[in-house]
Structure formats: structure tokens, C-alpha cells
Coordinates of C-alpha atoms (C1' of nucleotides) in Angstrom, one line a residue:
Chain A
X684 CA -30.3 -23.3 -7.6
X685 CA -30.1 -26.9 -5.9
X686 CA -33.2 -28.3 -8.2
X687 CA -31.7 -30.2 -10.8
X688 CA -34.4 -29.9 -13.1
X689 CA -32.7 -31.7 -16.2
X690 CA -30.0 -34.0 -16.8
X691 CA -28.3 -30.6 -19.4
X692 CA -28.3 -28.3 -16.1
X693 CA -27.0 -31.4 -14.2
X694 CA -24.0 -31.8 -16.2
X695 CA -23.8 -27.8 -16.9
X696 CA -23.2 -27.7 -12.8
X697 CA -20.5 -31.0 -13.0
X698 CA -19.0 -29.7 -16.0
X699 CA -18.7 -26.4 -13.9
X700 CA -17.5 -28.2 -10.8
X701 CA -15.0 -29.8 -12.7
X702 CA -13.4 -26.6 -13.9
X703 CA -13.1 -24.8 -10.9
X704 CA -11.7 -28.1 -9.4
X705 CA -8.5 -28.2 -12.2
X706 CA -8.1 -24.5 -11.4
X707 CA -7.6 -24.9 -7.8
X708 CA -5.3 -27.3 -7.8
X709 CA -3.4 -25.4 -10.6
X710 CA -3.8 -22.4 -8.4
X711 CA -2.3 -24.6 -5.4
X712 CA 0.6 -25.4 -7.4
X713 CA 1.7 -22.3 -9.6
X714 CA 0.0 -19.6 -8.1
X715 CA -2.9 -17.4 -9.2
X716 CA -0.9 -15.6 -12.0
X717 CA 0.3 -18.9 -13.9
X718 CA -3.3 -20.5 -13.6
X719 CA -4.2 -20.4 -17.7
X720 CA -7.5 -21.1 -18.9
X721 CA -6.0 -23.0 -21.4
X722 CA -4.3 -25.3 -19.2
X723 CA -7.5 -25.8 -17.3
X724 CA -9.1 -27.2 -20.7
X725 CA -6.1 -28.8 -21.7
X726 CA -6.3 -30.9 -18.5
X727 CA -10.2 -31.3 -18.8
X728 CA -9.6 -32.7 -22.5
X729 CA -11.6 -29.9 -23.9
X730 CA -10.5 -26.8 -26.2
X731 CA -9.9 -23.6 -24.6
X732 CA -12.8 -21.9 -26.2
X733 CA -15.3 -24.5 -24.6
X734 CA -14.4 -22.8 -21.3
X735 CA -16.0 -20.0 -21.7
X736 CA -19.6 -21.4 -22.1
X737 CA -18.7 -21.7 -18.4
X738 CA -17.1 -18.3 -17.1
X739 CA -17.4 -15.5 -19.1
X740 CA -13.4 -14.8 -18.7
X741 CA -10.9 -15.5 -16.5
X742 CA -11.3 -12.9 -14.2
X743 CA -14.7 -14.4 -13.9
X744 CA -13.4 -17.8 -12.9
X745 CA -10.9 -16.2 -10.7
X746 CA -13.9 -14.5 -9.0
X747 CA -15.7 -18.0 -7.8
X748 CA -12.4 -19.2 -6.7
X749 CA -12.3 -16.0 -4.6
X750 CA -15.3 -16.8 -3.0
X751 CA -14.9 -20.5 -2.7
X752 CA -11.8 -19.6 -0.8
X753 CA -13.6 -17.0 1.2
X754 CA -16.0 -19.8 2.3
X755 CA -13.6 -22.2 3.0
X756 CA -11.7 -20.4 5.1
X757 CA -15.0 -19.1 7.1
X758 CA -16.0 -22.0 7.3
X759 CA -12.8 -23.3 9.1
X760 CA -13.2 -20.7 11.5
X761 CA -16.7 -21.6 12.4
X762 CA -15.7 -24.9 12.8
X763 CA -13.0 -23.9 15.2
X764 CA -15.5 -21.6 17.2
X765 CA -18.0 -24.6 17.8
X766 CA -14.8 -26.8 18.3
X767 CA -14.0 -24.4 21.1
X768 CA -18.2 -23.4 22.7
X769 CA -16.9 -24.9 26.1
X770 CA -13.8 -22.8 26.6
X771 CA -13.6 -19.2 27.5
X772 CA -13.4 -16.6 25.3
X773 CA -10.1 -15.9 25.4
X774 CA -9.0 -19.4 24.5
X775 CA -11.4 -19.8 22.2
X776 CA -10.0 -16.3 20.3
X777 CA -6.7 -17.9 20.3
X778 CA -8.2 -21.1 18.3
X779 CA -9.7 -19.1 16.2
X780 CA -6.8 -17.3 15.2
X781 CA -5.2 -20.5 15.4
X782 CA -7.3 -21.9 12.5
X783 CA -6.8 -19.1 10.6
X784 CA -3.2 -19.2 10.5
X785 CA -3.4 -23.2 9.6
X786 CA -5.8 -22.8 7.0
X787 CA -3.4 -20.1 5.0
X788 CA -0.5 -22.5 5.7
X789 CA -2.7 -25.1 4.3
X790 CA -4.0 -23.2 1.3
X791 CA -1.0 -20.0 0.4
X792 CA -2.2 -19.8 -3.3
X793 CA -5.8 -19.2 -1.8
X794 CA -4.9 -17.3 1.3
X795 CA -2.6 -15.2 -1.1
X796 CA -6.0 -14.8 -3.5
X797 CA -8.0 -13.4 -1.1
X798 CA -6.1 -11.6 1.5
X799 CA -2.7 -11.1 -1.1
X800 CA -2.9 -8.0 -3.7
X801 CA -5.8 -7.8 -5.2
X802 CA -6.1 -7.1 -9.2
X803 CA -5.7 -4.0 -9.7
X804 CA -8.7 -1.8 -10.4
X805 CA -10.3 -5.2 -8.9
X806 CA -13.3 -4.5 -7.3
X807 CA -15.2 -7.2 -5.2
X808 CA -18.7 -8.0 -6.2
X809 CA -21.3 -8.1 -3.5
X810 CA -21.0 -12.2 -3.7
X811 CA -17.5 -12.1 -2.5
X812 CA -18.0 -9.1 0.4
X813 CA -20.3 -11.3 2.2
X814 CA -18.0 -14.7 2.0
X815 CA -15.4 -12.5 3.0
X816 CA -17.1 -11.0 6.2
X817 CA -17.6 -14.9 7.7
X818 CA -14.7 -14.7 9.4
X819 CA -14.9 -11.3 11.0
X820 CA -18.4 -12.7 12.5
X821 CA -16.7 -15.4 14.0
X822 CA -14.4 -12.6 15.7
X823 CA -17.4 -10.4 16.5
X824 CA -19.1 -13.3 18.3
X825 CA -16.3 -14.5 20.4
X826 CA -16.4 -11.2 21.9
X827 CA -20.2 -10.9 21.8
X828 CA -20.5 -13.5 24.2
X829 CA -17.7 -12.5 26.3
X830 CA -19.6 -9.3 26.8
X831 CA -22.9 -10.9 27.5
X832 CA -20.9 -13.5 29.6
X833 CA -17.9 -13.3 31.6
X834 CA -17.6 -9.5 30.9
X835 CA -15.3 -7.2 28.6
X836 CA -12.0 -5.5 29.8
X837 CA -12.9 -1.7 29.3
X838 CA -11.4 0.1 26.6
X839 CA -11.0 3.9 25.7
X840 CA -11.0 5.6 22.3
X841 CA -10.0 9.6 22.2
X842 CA -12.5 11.7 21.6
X843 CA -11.4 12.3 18.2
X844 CA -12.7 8.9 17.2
X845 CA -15.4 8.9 19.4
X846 CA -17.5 9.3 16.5
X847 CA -16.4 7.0 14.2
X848 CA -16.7 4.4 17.0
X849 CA -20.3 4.5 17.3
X850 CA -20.4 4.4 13.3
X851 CA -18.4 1.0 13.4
X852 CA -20.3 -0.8 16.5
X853 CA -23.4 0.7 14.9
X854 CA -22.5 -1.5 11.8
X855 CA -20.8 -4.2 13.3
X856 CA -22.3 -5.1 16.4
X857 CA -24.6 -2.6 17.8
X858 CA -24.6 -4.4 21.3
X859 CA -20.9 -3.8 21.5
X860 CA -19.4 -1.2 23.5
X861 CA -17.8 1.2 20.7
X862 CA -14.7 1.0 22.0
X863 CA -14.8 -2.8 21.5
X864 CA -15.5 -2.5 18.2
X865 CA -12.7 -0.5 17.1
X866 CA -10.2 -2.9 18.9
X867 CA -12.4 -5.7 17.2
X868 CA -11.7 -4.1 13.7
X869 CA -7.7 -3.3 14.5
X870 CA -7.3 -6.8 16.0
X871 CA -8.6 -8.7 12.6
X872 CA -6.8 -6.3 10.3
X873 CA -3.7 -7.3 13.0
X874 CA -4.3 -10.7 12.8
X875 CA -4.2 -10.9 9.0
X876 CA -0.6 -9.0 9.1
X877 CA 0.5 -12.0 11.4
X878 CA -0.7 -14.7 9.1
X879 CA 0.7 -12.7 6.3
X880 CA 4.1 -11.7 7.1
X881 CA 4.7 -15.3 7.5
X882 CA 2.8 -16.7 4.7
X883 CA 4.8 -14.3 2.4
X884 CA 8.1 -15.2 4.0
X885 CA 8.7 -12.0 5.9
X886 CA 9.4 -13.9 9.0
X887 CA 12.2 -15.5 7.0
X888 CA 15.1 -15.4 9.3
X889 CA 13.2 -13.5 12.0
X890 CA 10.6 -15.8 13.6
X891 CA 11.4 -19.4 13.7
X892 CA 9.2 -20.8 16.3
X893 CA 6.4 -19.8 14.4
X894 CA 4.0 -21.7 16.1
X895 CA 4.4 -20.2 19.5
X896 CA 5.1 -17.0 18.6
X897 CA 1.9 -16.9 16.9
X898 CA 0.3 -18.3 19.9
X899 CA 1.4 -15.4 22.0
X900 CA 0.8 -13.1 19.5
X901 CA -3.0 -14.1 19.4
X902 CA -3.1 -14.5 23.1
X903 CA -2.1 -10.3 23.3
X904 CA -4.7 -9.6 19.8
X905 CA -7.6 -11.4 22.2
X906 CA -6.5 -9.0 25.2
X907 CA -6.4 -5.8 23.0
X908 CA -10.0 -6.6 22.5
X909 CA -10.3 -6.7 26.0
X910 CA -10.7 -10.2 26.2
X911 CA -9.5 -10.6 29.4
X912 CA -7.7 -14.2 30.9
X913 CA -10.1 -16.2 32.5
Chain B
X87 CA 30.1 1.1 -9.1
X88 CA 30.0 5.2 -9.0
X89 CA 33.3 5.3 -11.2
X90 CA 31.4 6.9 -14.9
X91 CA 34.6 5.1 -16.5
X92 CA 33.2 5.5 -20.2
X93 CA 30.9 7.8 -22.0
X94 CA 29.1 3.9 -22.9
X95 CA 29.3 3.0 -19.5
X96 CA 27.2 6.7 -18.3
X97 CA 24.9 5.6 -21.3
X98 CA 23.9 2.4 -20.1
X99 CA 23.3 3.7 -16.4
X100 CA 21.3 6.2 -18.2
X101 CA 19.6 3.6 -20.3
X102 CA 18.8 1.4 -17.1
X103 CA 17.8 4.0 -15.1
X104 CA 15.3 5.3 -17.7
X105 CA 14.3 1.6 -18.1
X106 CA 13.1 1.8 -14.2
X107 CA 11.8 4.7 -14.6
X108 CA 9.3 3.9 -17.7
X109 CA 8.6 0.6 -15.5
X110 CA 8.0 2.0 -12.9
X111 CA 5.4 4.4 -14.8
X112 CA 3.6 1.4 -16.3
X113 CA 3.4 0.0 -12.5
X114 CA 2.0 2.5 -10.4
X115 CA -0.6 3.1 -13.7
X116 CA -1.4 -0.8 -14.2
X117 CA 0.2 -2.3 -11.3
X118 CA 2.6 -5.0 -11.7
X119 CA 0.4 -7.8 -13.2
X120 CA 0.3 -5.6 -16.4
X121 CA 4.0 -4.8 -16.8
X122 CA 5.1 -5.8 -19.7
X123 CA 8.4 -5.6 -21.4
X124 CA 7.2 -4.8 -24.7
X125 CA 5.5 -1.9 -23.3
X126 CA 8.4 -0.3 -21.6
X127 CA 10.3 -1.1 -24.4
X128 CA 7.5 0.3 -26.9
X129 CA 7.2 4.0 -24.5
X130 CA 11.0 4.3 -25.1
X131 CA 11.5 3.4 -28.6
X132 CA 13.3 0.8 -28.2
X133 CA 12.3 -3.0 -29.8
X134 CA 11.9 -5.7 -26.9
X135 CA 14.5 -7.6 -27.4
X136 CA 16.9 -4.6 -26.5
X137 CA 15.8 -4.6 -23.4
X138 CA 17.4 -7.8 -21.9
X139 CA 21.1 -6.0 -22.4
X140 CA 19.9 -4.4 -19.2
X141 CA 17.4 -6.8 -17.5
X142 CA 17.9 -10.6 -18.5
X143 CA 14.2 -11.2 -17.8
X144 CA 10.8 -9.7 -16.4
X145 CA 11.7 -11.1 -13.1
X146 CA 14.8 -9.1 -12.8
X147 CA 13.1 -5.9 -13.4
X148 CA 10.2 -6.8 -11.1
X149 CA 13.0 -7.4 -8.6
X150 CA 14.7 -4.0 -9.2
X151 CA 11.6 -2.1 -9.2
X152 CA 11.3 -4.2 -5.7
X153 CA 14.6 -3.0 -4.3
X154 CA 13.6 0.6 -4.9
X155 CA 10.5 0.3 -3.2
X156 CA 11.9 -1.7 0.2
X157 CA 14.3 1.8 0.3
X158 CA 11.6 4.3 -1.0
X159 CA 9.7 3.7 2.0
X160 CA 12.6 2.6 4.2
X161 CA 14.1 6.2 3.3
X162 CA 10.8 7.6 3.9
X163 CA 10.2 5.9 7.6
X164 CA 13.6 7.2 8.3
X165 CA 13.2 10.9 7.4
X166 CA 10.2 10.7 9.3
X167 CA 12.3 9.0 12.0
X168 CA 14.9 12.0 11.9
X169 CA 12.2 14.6 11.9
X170 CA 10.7 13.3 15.3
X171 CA 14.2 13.4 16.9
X172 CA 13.0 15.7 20.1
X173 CA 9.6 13.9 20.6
X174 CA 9.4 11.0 23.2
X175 CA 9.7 7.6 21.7
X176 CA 5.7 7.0 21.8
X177 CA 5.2 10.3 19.2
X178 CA 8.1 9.4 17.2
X179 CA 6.7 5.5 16.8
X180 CA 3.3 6.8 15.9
X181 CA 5.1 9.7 13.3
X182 CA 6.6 6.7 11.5
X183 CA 3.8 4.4 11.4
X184 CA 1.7 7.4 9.2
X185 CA 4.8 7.6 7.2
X186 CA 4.3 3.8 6.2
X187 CA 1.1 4.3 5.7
X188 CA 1.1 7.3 3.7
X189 CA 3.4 5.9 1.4
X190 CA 1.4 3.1 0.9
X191 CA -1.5 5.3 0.1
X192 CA 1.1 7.0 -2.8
X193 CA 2.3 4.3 -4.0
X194 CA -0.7 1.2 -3.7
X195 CA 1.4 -0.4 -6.3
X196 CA 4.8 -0.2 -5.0
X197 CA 3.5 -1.2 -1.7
X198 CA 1.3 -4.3 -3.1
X199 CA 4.5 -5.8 -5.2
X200 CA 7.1 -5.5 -2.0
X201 CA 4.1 -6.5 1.0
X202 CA 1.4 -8.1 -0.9
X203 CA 1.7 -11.6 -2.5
X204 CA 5.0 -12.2 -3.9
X205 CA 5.3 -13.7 -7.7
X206 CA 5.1 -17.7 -7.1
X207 CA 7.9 -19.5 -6.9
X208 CA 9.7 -15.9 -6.1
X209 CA 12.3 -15.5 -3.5
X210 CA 13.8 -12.9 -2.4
X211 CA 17.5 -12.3 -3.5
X212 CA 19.9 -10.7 -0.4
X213 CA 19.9 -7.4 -2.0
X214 CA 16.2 -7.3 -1.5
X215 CA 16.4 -9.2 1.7
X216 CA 19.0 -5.7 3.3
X217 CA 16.4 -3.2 1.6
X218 CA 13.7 -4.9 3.5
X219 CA 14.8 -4.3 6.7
X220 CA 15.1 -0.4 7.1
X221 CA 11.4 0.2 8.2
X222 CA 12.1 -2.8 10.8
X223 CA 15.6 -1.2 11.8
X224 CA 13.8 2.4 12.2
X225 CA 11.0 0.9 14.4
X226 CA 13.5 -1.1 16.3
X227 CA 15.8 2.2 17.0
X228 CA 13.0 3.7 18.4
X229 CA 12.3 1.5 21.1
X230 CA 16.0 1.1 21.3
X231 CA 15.9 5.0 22.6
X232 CA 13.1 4.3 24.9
X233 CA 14.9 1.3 26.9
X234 CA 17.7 3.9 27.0
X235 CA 16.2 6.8 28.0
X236 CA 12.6 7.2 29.5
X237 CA 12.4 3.5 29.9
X238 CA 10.3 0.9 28.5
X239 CA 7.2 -0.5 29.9
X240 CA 7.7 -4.2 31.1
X241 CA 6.0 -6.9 28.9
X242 CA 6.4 -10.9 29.9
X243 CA 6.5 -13.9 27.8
X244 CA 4.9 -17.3 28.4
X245 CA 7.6 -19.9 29.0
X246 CA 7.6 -21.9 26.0
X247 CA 8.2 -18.9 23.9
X248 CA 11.5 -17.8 26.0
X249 CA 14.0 -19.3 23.9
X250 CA 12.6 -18.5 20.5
X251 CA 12.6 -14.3 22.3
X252 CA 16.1 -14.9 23.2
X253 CA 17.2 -15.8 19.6
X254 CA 15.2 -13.3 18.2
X255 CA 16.3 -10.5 20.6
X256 CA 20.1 -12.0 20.2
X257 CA 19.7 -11.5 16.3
X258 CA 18.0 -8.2 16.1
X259 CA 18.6 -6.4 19.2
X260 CA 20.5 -7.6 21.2
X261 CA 20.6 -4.9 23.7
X262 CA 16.8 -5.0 24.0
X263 CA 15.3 -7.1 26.6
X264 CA 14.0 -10.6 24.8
X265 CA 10.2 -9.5 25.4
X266 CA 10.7 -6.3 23.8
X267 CA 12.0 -7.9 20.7
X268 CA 9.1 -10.3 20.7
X269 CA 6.6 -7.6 20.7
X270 CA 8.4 -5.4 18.2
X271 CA 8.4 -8.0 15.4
X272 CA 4.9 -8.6 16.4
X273 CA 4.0 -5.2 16.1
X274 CA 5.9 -4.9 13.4
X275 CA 3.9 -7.4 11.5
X276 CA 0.4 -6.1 12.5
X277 CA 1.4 -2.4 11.6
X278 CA 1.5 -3.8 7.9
X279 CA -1.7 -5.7 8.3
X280 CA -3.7 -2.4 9.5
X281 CA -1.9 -0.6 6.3
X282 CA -2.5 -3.8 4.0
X283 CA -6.1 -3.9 4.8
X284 CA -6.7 -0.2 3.8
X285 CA -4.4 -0.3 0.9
X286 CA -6.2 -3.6 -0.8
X287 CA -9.4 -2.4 0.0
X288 CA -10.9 -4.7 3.4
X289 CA -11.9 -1.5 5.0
X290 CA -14.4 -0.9 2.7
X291 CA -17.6 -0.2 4.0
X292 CA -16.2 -0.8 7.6
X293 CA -13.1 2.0 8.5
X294 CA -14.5 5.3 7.4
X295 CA -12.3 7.6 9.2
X296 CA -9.0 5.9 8.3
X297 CA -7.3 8.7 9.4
X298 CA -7.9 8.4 13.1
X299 CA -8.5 5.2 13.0
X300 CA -5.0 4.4 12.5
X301 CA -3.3 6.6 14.2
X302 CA -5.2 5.1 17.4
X303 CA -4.4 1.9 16.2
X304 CA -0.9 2.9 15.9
X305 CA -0.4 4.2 19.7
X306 CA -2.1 1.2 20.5
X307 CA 0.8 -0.7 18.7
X308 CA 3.3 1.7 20.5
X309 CA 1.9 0.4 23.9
X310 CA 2.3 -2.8 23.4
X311 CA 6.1 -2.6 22.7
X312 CA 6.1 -0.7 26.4
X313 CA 6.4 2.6 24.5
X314 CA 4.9 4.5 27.6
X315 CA 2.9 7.2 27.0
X316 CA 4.9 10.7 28.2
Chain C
dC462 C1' 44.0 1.4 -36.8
dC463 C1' 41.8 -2.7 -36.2
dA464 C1' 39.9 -6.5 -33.6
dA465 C1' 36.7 -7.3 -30.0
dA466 C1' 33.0 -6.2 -27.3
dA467 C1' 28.6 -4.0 -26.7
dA468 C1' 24.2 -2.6 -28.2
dG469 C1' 20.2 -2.3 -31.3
dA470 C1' 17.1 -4.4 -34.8
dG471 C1' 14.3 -8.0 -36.5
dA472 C1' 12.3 -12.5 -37.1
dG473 C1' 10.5 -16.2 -34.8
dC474 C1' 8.8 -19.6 -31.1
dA475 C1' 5.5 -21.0 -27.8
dC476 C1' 2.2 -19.5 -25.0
dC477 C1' -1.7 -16.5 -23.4
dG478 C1' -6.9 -14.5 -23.2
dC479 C1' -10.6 -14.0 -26.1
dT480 C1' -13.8 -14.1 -30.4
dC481 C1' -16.1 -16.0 -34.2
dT482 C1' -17.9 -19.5 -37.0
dT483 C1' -19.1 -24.1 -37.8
dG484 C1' -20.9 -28.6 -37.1
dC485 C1' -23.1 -32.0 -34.0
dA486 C1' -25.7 -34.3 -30.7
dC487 C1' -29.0 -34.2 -27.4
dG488 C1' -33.5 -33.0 -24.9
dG489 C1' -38.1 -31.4 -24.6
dG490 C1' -42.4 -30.3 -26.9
dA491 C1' -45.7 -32.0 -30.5
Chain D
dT516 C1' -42.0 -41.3 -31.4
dC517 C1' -40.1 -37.9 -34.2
dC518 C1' -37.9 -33.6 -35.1
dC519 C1' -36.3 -29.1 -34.5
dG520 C1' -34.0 -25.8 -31.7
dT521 C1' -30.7 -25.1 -28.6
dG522 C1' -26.5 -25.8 -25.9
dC523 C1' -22.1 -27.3 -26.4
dA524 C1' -17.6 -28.6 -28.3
dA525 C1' -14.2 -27.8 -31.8
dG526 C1' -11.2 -25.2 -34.6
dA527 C1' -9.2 -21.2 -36.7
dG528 C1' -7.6 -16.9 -35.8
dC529 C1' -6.3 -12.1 -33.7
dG530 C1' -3.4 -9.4 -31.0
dG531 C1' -0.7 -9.7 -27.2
dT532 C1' 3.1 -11.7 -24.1
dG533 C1' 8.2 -13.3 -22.5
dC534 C1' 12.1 -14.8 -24.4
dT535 C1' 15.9 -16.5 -28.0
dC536 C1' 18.6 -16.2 -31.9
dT537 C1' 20.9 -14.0 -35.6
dC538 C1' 22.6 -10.2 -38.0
dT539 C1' 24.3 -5.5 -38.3
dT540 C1' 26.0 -1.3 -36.5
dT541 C1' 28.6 1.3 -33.2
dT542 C1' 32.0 2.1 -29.8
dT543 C1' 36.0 1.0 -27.2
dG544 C1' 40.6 -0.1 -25.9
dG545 C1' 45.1 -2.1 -27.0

DNA sequence: CCAAAAAGAGAGCACCGCTCTTGCACGGGA
DNA sequence: TCCCGTGCAAGAGCGGTGCTCTCTTTTTGG
């Protein structure tokens, strides 16, 4: 993995680097269904056909930009958490989501990637579930500490759902109250609609101080989780 | 528009509408990525080039096929709308949010091309812009009939965020109180990220009883547009 | 009844993903 | 140090795409 044993698997892993760097920055400018492989080689100064002694097929390369983008925008998020270890939960919730939003504003092409319409019949490999889940961590852990810390608003499920609650906080966060862990799940899938609707230009003509409006918006997801205002 | 002036006139309705309807086909089988004009053009014996009499490019059947999902599922929330007439508001808002959502479990690939990532460089014409808005107009009639009748919960708004309510409230309801609004397109947008996140598969191996999972998640939405439980 | 408009057919262009074959140049074992 | 095998780039080519252009046929309306 990080040994580079010879100076062929050294440029194999430049080479590499290289290509998924031309196809993000095509993806940044045209979008995930213009980005051509061909184009990619044609702006690398190679043939098409070298390309794929490097991803299998397209999909293939699409799949490590998936991921890359998974980890980059977990990786903001963690950054935004230890940015934030000194200020209550709540707060720190509302930079999180915060960072969230900013990163898809920063990166649509990506955001739309991962969190857009997936291919159809497109099915993530195990790689990509785990980058993916970085983010919901970050989530988890804000509230995780709130619960060990300052204390959790209580919550109710009906009974109906009872079960499925334990199931989830089982899986998720087994020192969670159940109830917490559904709002937990809701919230991020609630989240995601926020950042959405206006990265896909739903809020076109609706929202137009987007910035606060999202602020508020976070500040009422980190209460649903019963986060409550310090 | 509805005037059948000429036998050639009813044919090319005909023609167009069978067009759609081939498209439409090839969609929900191969979602939209795959569509391709020489297809629909091949199921219906026509040659490609035929085909841009009726549609002058891809883009302007994507955009049709659009326009008939925004009122597929705005029709739908609306029957479900009329068939809730006699239950309080909170019931009726719940009724309509599983009518979004089971559409968007009928139709993954109608709901992916109208709420997942748009086409790059795509933007919306007005047509599509008026078919978008029924589901929002059905959710905002609802608690339209709760401020007027049982009454509607009280919801604040930080400062800062007071003019930006007042616009909105001025432009889509004006006879709502500004919070209201504020939490309605909120809500609004979440409702589509809980449905978005089944539909394109982020509940996997997290949300197993979808079902009640979202209907919870939906009252929970209901409550916090001050849709009062009865 | 005939000119004009509409519609279909076909060839063709540029591009795409992907495959296969062919040379070549380099790197590691002898 | 040499040399062979291997990894890589190059090129041609296949079937597909959206879209344009021209040509012919059909229908319509004055």
C-alpha cells in the first residue's frame, strides 16, 4: 500500500494520481455525465486505451472519485468537530452542519456524485459504504457526548417502532438511548434534504438568505435530536 | 392547444404522446442516463432522425418527461390531499407525506430525474418551474387549514432570520404567520431528504422498517410546522 | 388542383466506452 | 553487466450515441 517498493509501482500510483486528478476537475466543471475518459487521456497526452491499464472502466474510475469525495467531505466534518471540541453540543451540531453545507457549495459536481442519483442498478461497494458513513460518525459523536455530558432532551418513539429503535441504536450507537438514534438517523437524512434542495436549485426563488436560513434550520435538526440549547 | 384542428394535427399529438410514452418506458427500465433517442426511436419504428419533428433535442424530451413527473406526483399528493379532507391537519400532513413517498418508491426513476441531480448546466424552464410547486402548494394548504381552523402551534425565529421569513411568508403565504412559512419550506425540504435517502439507497443497512420509520419521521415534520397533534 | 408545408428516410459527422493487437522500453534476476 | 519478460503506450476498430443535412413522400389549405 504506502511501500513504494519500485520506481514502476511509484509511477503506476503518480500516473494513477494524475488521472483521477484531470477527472475531478473535469467533474467540477461539466458534471459527472460529461466527464469522458477520453478527454481525461486527451488532457494527460496519452491515448484513450492507455487509461484503462489504470481503471478497468469508467464506472470504475467514477467509483474512486466516489470515495475520494466521500473522504473529503468526512473529513471536513471532522475537521469542523475538533474545530468546535470547546463549544457545546448544540453549537458544535450547527458547525457541523455548517461545514457540510459549505463543502457541497464548494464541491456541487462531487456533492451531486455522492449524495445526487446514483447510477442506476449502481450498487456501492464496501470501499465506498464505509467513506460514506464518516460523516454520520461525526453526527453520532456530537450527540454521544452530549449524552455522556451535559445530558440529552428525552425523546419518545410509538410503540410501533419501538422495535426497530433498539435495532438502529444497537447498530449505531449502542450507548444511545433508542429514541436518540432514530432522531439521529431522521436528522442526517434531513440534513442532506437541506443541503440538497439548495444545491439542486430548489430553493430558487424561495430561500434567499440561504445562509441563515440554514443556520436556523440546523439549529431546530440539533434540537430534534434532543440536543438541547445550552 | 385542445382544438384537434386536423386529422395531422391529432396524429402528431398522437405521435408525441407515444414518443413520451416509449421514453418514459426506457426511463423507469434504465433510468434516465440510458435514454437514448435512437432507442425510442428504434421501439417505435421510426429512424432517429424523425424524432426531432417532435423533440428538437434529448434535453427537451428529458425536460418533458420532467414536467410529467413534477404533476404525476403533484396530482398524486393532491388526491391524497382530497382524500384526507375530514382528518385534522396533522393526519392529513402525514397522509401526504406517504403519498410522496410512495410514489417515489413507484417511480425511483421519475423521482431521481425531477429531485436528484439535475443534468449539468440544466435549468429549469417556467413550465417546469409551475409543475414543481404542487407538492409545496398541497403541504402549504394544509397548514393553511390549521392556522384557520384548530390553530397552529407557535414557532419563533431568531432575529437575523426575520426579514428573510417575512419575504418568504409574503411570497408563498402570505396569510401564514412568517415562522410558519419558515418551517414549512424547511420541512418541506427535509421531507424529500428522508424520501431521497431511501429512494437512492443511504438507508441501506441502517432503516429497516422504512415503513414506520417514516411515518414517525413524518409526524415529527408535522410538529415542527405547529401541526398540533388532535 | 397545385403549391407549400410537414413528416419520414437515409447518409454522415463527431464523439463516446471499450477491446484487441502490436511494438517498445524499462527493470529485476542471472 | 546483459538480457529477457513484463508493463505500458499506441493505434485501429467496433458498436453505440446525439445531432444535422438532404432528399423524397405525403398531406393540407387556398
Amino acid at each position: 500500500m504506502s511501500t513504494p517498493q519500485g520506481a514502476r509501482a511509484r509511477a503506476r500510483q503518480e500516473v494513477t494520481a494524475a488521472i483521477k486528478e484531470a477527472a475531478r476537475r473535469q467533474l467540477a466543471e461539466e458534471g459527472a455525465a460529461k466527464l469522458s475518459l477520453r478527454a481525461v487521456a486527451r488532457e494527460l497526452g496519452m491515448v484513450s486505451s492507455a487509461l484503462y491499464r489504470y481503471f478497468p472502466s469508467r464506472d470504475d474510475l467514477l467509483t474512486a472519485l466516489i470515495i475520494d469525495a466521500y473522504d473529503s467531505l468526512g473529513a471536513a466534518s471532522e475537521r469542523a468537530r475538533d474545530a468546535a471540541c470547546d463549544v457545546p453540543p448544540p453549537a458544535r451540531w450547527i458547525a457541523v452542519c455548517e461545514t457540510v453545507r459549505g463543502w457541497a457549495l464548494a464541491h456541487p459536481h462531487e456533492y451531486a456524485l455522492i449524495y445526487g442519483s446514483p447510477v442506476p442498478g449502481y450498487s456501492a461497494p464496501d470501499t465506498t459504504v464505509r467513506a460514506a458513513a464518516r460523516v454520520g460518525l461525526v453526527l453520532i459523536g456530537i450527540v454521544r457526548d452530549a449524552h455522556l455530558g451535559p445530558g440529552l432532551a428525552g425523546l419518545s418513539v410509538p410503540a410501533g417502532l419501538r422495535p426497530e429503535a433498539e435495532r438502529m441504536a444497537a447498530d449505531l450507537a449502542p450507548d444511545l438511548p433508542p429514541e436518540a438514534a432514530v432522531a439521529l438517523v431522521a436528522a442526517w437524512a434531513q440534513l442532506f434534504g437541506l443541503v440538497g434542495f439548495e444545491i439542486f436549485g430548489q430553493f430558487n426563488r424561495v430561500v434567499e438568505d440561504r445562509e441563515a436560513f440554514f443556520r436556523h434550520a440546523a439549529g431546530r435538526l440539533a434540537e430534534g435530536v434532543g440536543l438541547t440549547a445550552a
